[in-house]
Coordinates of C-alpha atoms and ligand atoms in Angstrom, one line a residue:
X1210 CA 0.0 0.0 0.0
X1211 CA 1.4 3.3 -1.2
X1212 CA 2.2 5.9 2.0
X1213 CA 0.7 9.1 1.4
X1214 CA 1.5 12.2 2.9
X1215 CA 0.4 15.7 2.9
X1216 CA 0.5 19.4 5.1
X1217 CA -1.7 22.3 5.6
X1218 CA -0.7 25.3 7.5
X1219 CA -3.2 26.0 10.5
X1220 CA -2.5 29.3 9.5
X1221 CA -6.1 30.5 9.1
X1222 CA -9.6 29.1 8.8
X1223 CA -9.4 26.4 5.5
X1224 CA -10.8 28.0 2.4
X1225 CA -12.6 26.3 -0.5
X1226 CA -9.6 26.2 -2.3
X1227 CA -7.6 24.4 0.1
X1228 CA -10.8 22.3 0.5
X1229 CA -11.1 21.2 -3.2
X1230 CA -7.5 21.4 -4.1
X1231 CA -6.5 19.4 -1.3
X1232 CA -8.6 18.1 1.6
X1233 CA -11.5 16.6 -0.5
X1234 CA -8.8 13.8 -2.2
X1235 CA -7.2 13.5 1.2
X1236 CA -10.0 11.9 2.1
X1237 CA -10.5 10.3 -1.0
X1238 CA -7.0 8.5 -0.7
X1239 CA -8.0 6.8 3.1
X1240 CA -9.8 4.5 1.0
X1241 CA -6.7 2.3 -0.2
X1242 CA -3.7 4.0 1.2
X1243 CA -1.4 4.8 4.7
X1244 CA -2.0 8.4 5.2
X1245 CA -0.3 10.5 7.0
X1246 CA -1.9 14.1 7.6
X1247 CA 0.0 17.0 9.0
X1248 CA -0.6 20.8 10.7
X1249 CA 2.5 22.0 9.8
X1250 CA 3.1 24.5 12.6
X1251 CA 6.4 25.0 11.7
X1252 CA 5.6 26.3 8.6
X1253 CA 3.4 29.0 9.9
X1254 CA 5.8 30.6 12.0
X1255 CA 8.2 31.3 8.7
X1256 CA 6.2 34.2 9.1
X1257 CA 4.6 35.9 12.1
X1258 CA 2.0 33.9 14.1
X1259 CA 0.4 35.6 17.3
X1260 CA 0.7 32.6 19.8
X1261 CA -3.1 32.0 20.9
X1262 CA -3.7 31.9 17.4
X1263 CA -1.6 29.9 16.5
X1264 CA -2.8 27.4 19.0
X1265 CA -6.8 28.5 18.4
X1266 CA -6.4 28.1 14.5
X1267 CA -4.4 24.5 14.9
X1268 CA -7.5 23.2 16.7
X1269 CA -10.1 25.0 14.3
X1270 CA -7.6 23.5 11.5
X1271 CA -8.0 19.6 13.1
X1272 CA -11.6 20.4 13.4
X1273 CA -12.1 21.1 10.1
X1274 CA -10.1 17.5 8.9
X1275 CA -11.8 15.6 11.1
X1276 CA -15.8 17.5 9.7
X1277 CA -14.4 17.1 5.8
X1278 CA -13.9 13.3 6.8
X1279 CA -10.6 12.8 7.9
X1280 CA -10.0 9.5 10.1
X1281 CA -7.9 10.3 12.8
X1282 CA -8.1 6.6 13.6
X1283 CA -7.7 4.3 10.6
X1284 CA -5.2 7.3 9.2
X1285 CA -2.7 9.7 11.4
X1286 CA -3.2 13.3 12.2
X1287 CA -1.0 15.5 14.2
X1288 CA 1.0 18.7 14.6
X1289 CA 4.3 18.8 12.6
X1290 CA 6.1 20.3 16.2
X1291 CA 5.3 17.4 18.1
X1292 CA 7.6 15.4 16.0
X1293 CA 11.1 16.4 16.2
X1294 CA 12.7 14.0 13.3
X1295 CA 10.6 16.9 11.0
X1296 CA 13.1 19.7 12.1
X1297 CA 16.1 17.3 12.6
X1298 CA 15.9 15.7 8.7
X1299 CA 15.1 19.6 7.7
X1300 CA 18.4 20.9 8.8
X1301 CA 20.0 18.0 7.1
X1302 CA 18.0 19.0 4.4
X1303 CA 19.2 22.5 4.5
X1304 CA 22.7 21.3 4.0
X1305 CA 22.0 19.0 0.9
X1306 CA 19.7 21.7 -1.1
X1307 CA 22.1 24.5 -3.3
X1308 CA 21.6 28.2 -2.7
X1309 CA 20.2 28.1 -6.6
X1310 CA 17.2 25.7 -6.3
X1311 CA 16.0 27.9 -3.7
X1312 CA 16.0 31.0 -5.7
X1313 CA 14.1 29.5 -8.3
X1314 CA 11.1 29.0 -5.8
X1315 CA 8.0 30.7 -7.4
X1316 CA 6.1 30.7 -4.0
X1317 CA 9.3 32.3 -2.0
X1318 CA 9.4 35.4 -4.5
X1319 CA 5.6 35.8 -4.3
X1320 CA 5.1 36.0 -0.9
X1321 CA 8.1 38.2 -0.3
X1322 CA 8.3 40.2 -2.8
X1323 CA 10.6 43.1 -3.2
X1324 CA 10.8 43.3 0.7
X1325 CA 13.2 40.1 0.1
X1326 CA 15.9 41.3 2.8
X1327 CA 13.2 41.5 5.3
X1328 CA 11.5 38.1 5.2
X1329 CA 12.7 35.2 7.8
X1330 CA 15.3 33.0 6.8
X1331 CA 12.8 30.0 7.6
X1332 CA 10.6 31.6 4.9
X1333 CA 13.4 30.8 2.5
X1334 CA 14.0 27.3 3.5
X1335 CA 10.6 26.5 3.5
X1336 CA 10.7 23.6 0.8
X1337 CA 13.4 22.1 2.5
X1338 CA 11.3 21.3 5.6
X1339 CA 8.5 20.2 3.3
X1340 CA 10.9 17.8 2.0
X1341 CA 11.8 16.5 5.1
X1342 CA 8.3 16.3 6.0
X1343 CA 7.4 13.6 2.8
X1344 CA 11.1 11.8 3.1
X1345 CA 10.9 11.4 7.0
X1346 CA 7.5 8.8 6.2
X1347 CA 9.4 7.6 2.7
X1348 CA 5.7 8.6 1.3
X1349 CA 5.5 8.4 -2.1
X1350 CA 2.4 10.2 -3.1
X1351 CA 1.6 13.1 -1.8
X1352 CA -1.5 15.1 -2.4
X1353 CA -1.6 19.2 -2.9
X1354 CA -2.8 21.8 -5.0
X1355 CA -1.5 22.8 -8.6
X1356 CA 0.6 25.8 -6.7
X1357 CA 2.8 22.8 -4.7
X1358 CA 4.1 21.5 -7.4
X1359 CA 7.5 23.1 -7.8
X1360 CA 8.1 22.2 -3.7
X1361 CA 7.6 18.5 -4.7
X1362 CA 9.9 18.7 -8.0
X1363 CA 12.5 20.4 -5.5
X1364 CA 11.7 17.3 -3.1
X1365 CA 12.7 15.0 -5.9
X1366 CA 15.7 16.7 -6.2
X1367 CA 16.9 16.9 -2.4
X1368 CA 16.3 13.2 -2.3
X1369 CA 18.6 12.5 -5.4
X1370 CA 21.2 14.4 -4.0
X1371 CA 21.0 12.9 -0.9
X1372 CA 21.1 9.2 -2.6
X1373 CA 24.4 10.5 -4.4
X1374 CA 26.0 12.7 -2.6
X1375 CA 26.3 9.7 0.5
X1376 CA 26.4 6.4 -2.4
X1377 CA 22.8 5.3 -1.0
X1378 CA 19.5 4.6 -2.3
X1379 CA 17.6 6.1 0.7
X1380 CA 14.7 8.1 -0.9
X1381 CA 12.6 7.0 -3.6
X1382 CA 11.2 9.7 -6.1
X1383 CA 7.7 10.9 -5.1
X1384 CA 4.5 12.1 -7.2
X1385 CA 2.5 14.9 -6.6
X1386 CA -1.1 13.8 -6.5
X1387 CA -2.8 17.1 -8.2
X1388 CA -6.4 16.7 -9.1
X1389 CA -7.5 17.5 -12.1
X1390 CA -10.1 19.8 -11.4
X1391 CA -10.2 22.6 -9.1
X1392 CA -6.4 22.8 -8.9
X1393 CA -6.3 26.4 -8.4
X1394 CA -9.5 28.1 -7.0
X1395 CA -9.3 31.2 -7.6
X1396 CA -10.1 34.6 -5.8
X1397 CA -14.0 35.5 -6.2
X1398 CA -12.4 38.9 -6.5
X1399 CA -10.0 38.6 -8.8
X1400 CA -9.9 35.6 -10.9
X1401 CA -6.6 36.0 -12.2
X1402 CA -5.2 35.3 -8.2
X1403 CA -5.5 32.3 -6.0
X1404 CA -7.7 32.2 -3.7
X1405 CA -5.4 32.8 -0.6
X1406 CA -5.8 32.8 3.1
X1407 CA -3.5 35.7 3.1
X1408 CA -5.4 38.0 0.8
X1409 CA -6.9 41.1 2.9
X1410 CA -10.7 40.7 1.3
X1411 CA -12.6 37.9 3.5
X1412 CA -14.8 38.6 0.4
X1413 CA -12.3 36.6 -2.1
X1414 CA -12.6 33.3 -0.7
X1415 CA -15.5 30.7 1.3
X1416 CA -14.3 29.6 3.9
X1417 CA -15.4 25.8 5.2
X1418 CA -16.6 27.7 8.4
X1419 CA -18.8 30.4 6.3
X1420 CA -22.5 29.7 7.2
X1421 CA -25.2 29.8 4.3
X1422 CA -26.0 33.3 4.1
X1423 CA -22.6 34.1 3.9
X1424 CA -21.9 31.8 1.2
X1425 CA -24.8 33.0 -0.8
X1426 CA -23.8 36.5 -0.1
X1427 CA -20.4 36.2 -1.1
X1428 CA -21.1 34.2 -4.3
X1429 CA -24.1 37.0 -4.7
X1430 CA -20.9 39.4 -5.3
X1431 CA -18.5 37.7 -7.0
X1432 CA -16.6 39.2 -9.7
X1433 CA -17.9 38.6 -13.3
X1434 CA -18.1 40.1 -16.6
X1435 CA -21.5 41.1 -18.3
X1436 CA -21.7 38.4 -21.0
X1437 CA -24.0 35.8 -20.4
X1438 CA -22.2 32.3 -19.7
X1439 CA -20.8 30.7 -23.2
X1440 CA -22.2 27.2 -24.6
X1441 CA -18.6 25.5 -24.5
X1442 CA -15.7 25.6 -22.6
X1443 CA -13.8 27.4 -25.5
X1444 CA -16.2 30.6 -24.7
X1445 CA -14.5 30.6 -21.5
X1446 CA -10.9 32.2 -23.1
X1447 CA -9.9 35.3 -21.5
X1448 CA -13.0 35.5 -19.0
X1449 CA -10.8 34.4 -15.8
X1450 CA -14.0 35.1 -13.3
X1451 CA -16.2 32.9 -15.5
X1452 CA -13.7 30.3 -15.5
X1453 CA -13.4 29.8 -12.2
X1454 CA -16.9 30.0 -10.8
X1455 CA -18.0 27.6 -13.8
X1456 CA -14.7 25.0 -12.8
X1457 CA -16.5 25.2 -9.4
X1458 CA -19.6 24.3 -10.2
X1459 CA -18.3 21.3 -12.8
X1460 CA -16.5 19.7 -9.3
X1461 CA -19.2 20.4 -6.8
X1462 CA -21.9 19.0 -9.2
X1463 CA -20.1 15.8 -10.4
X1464 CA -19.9 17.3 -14.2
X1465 CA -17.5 18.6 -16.5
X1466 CA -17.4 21.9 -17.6
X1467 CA -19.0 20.8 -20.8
X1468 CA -21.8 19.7 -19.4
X1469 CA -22.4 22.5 -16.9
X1470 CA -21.9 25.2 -20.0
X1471 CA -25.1 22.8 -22.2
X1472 CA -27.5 23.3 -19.2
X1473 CA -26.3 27.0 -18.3
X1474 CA -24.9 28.1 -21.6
X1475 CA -26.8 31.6 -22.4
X1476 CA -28.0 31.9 -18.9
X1477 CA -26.9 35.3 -17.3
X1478 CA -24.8 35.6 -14.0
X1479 CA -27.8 36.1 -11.7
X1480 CA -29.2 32.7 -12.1
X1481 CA -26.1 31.0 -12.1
X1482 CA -24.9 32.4 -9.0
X1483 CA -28.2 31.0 -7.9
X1484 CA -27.1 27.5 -8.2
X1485 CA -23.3 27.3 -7.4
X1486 CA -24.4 29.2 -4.1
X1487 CA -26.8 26.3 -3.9
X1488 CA -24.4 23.4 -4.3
X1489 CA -21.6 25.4 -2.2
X1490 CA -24.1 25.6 0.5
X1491 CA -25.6 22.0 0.7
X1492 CA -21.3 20.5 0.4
X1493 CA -20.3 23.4 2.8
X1494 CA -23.1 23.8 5.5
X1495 CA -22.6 20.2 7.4
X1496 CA -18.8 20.8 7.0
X1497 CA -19.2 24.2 9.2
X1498 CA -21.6 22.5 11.2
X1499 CA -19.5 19.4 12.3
X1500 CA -16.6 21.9 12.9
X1501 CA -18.5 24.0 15.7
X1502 CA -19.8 21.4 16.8
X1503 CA -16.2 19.4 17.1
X1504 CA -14.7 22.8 18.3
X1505 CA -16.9 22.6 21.6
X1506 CA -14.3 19.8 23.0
X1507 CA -11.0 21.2 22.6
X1508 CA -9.6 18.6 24.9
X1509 CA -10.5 15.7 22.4
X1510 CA -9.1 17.5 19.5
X1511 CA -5.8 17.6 21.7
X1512 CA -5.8 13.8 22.2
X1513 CA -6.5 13.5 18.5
X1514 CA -3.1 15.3 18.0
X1515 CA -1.1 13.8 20.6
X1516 CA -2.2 9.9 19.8
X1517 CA -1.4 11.0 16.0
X1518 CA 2.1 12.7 16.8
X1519 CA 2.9 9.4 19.1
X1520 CA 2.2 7.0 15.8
X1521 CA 3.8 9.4 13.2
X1522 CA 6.8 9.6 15.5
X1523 CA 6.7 5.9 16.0
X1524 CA 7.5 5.8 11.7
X1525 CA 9.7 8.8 11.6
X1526 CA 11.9 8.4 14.1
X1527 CA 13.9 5.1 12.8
X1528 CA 13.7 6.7 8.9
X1529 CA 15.3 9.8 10.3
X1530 CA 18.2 8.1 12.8
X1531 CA 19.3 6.1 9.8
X1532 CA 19.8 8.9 7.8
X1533 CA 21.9 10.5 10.5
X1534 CA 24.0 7.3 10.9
X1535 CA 24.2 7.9 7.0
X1536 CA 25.6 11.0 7.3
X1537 CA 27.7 10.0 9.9
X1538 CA 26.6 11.2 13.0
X1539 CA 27.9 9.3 16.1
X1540 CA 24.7 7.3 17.7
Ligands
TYM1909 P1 -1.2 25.5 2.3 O1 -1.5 25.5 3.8 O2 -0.9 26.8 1.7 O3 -2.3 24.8 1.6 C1 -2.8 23.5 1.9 C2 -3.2 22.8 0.6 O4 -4.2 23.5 -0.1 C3 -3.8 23.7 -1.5 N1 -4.3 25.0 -1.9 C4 -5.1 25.2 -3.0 N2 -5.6 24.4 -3.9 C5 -6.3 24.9 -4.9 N3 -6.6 26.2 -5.0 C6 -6.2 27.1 -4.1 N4 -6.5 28.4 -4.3 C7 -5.4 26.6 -3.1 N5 -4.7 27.2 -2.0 C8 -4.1 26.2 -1.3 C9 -2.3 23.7 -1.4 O5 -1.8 23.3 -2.7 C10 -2.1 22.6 -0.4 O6 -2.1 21.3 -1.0 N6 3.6 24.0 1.9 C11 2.2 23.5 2.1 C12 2.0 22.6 3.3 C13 3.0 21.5 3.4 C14 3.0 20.3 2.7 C15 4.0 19.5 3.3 C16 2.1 19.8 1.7 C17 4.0 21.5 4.3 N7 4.6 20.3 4.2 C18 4.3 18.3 2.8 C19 2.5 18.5 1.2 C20 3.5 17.8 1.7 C21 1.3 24.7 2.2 O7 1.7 25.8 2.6 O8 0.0 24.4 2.0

């Protein structure tokens, strides 16, 4: 059975992006694989985290797993801190990757931008940890949205150095499990950006907390242009908004864009709105629901974390002291 591991930062509430880029084919993979799900704390703090939230948003992040369907029973969840072979192969890590594959890091020049000088050197070594994170399990497959990519290519790459640079075969190559649809949601607001925890309008993005009226509301003033929808995909060139809430409603429906554009094709925004608030709401509502309702027992979410970290640590920690006897540590 193929291990499968993947992160999210509990860095705020989970949007619909991370939801259908990620989340929804974690749980799809429980089915017929080991799977190993992470709150990768240490991530978060590569840029400022205020403490109590840091702790509030890790237990509104399990909450959310466990209401999307996570198994914290058959599967592992935990907090990335509570394991220490995460940092240990990390720094390891740090000395294997060259100054030049991080540079090329799409997501590192986005999210510091021309303030470069003043961003954390964690920040920077980001992929490195994320590496670590995979290669400490040995997963092989390893779920995310479209905008992970280039981290998992660069995980490829650490591991083959590794393998060469100390005569082993260690680390197998792993995949990047991307889905086909709904790879990259994108802001309600702008449908030529992601749709981000980070970006200042609470307006660009549903979040898998939002109750109905909000979600109505906020699909209600989504960004769009004034043509009525087109009767094939093609119609959908250069109309980024249209793109995105049509893609939506193909992967919350079951269809394919195709499909959605024959019954819709012609219609005008209003109506559509209509319905993907419709189908938002009924996949959403019980989602946001389950969460409160989970969120009322912060002590069981905490034994959910601890029991997970205690069996993800029980796997990482021989993978991890064997590569430091590779390296050539004294144990
Ligand atoms: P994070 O917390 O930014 O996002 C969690 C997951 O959600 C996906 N995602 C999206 N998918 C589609 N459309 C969007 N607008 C969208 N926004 C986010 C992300 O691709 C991701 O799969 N570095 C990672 C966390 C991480 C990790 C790992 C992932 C740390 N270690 C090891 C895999 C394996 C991150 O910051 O994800």
């Amino acid at each position: 059975m193929k291990r499968v591991f993947s992160g999210i930062q509990p860095t705020g509430i989970p949007h619909l992006g991370n939801y259908l880029g990620a989340i929804r084919n974690w749980v799809a993979l429980q089915a017929d694989h080991e799977c190993i799900f992470c709150l990768v704390d240490l991530h978060a703090i590569t840029v400022w985290q205020n403490p109590a939230d840091l702790r509030e948003q890790t237990r509104q992040q399990t909450a959310v797993l466990l209401a999307s369907g996570i198994d914290p029973v058959g599967q592992i969840l935990f907090n990335q801190s509570a394991v220490s072979a995460h940092a240990r192969l990390a720094w390891i890590f740090n000395c294997v990757a060259r100054l030049g594959w991080l540079n090329r890091m799409t997501q590192f020049k986005d999210k510091a931008g021309k303030d470069r000088e003043n961003h954390s050197a964690g920040l920077y070594v980001y992929p490195n940890l994320m590496a670590a994170d995979i290669m400490a399990y040995k997963a092989t497959r390893v779920p995310v949205g479209d905008d992970q990519r280039q981290h998992i290519e660069l995980a490829n790459d650490i591991a083959q150095k590794f393998n060469h640079d100390y005569g082993v075969e260690f680390f197998q190559t792993i995949e990047a499990f991307v889905p086909p649809e709904a790879a990259r949601v994108m802001s309600l607001r702008d449908g030529t950006k992601k749709m981000s925890k980070s970006d200042a309008s609470a307006q660009s993005r549903i979040d898998m907390t939002d109750d109905a009226d909000t979600i109505a509301l906020k699909v209600r003033r989504a960004k769009t242009d004034p043509e009525p929808l087109p009767c094939a995909a093609e119609g959908l060139e250069g109309r980024p908004e249209a793109r995105n809430l049509v893609g939506l409603y193909a992967v919350l429906s079951g269809m394919n864009v195709d499909q959605v554009l024959t019954q819709h094709g012609g219609e005008g925004f209003g109506p559509f709105k209509q319905a993907l608030a419709d189908v938002l709401i009924s996949r959403i509502e019980p989602i946001a629901n389950e969460t409160r309702r989970l969120l009322a027992d912060t002590a069981h979410l905490d034994t959910v974390l601890r029991e997970g970290a205690a069996r993800a640590g029980a796997i990482a920690e021989p993978i991890v002291s064997e590569v430091e006897k590779i390296v050539g540590f004294l144990k």
